[in-house]
Amino acid sequence: MPPVLNPFDTDGLWLRCALHAHTTESDGELPPAMLVEHYERAGYDVLAITDHWRRTAATSLDGLLVIASSEINVLLPEERDGHLLAFGIADDPMEFARTRPDFAAGAAWVGEQGGVAYLAHPNWTGASKLDLPDGVSGIEVYNAGCELEVGRGLSSVHWDDVLESGRLCFGIAADDSHHPGFDSDHAWVWARAPEPSQPAVLEALATGSFYSSTGPVIHSVEVDDGAVEVRCSPARSVTLCTGREKGAAVNAGRLGYRYGGRALASSDDGGITHARLERPARNPYGRVEVVDLQGRKAWTNPLWI
């Protein structure tokens, strides 16, 4: 199987990115300048402001790059309402959004604007089996706001359905913050980029040069023909997802269940810090999930497909 981009094998900076947040320009509680300061204080390097149906521009700070973006409604199959995150678009989408575009038209518009498109919170939306049109780089695998409010923030089943079909798809984690301080700083992307600039961050989102997290840190991922080795902050489990029925996992704890893998190193508190996971004979794709000792998750993008 041909490899895809592994950000752990590339040079560059790791940039902590908040990719879904709202201001008073739509339905958020803070004006743009205050939201920027909020995320800068929280230690982020990049903030995408994604107000509904509009492009909100705000001034970047010395330590925080702001990418003017938007969240646009699109019609999914069966006339279901979907939300498309449009990162780095050049123009305001209000007039275009009034046309009630379908999924493909929305993705095409984002591309024409020089942006990168991701489908937001498919589990919360109620989307059935997804058929992503050209121009959509991926989906939100985790949306903190949807999880906090109604327990439907995790969309890993939707992600695996797309990957199992053979379609390359990346997964981002994001806050979807409307009430900063309550629903912010819960989920983010670590983008691997040569510099903290908008073109570099958009390129990372378009090519999958990142991993997503709600807490765990993934230090390295090495792939060979037979296995995947992962080094990470202390973890309760490290799992290789390779299809509906196949995979491998290493678990910490009293029983320490192993399935197609083994722990190579652990922390003093028993968390796994280095795991080797064997690749099953049939593995149409491979991605890694890490769960830390507090139950928080991190996800790599597909390492092959």
PDB file of N, CA and C in Angstrom, residues 75-81 100:
ATOM      1  N   LEU A  75     -26.046  21.530   1.912  1.00  0.00           N
ATOM      2  CA  LEU A  75     -27.025  20.438   1.903  1.00  0.00           C
ATOM      3  C   LEU A  75     -26.318  19.119   1.649  1.00  0.00           C
ATOM      4  N   LEU A  76     -26.424  18.222   2.611  1.00  0.00           N
ATOM      5  CA  LEU A  76     -25.919  16.871   2.448  1.00  0.00           C
ATOM      6  C   LEU A  76     -26.998  16.012   1.782  1.00  0.00           C
ATOM      7  N   PRO A  77     -26.668  14.797   1.375  1.00  0.00           N
ATOM      8  CA  PRO A  77     -27.698  13.903   0.827  1.00  0.00           C
ATOM      9  C   PRO A  77     -28.894  13.787   1.764  1.00  0.00           C
ATOM     10  N   GLU A  78     -30.053  13.530   1.194  1.00  0.00           N
ATOM     11  CA  GLU A  78     -31.328  13.450   1.911  1.00  0.00           C
ATOM     12  C   GLU A  78     -31.724  14.792   2.497  1.00  0.00           C
ATOM     13  N   GLU A  79     -31.238  15.891   1.878  1.00  0.00           N
ATOM     14  CA  GLU A  79     -31.592  17.253   2.282  1.00  0.00           C
ATOM     15  C   GLU A  79     -31.212  17.552   3.735  1.00  0.00           C
ATOM     16  N   ARG A  80     -30.226  16.816   4.261  1.00  0.00           N
ATOM     17  CA  ARG A  80     -29.788  17.056   5.636  1.00  0.00           C
ATOM     18  C   ARG A  80     -28.832  18.241   5.665  1.00  0.00           C
ATOM     19  N   ASP A  81     -28.981  19.074   6.676  1.00  0.00           N
ATOM     20  CA  ASP A  81     -28.145  20.259   6.812  1.00  0.00           C
ATOM     21  C   ASP A  81     -26.768  19.874   7.320  1.00  0.00           C
ATOM     22  N   ARG A 100     -27.998  28.320  -0.717  1.00  0.00           N
ATOM     23  CA  ARG A 100     -28.195  26.979  -0.151  1.00  0.00           C
ATOM     24  C   ARG A 100     -27.445  25.929  -0.980  1.00  0.00           C
TER      25      ARG A 100
END
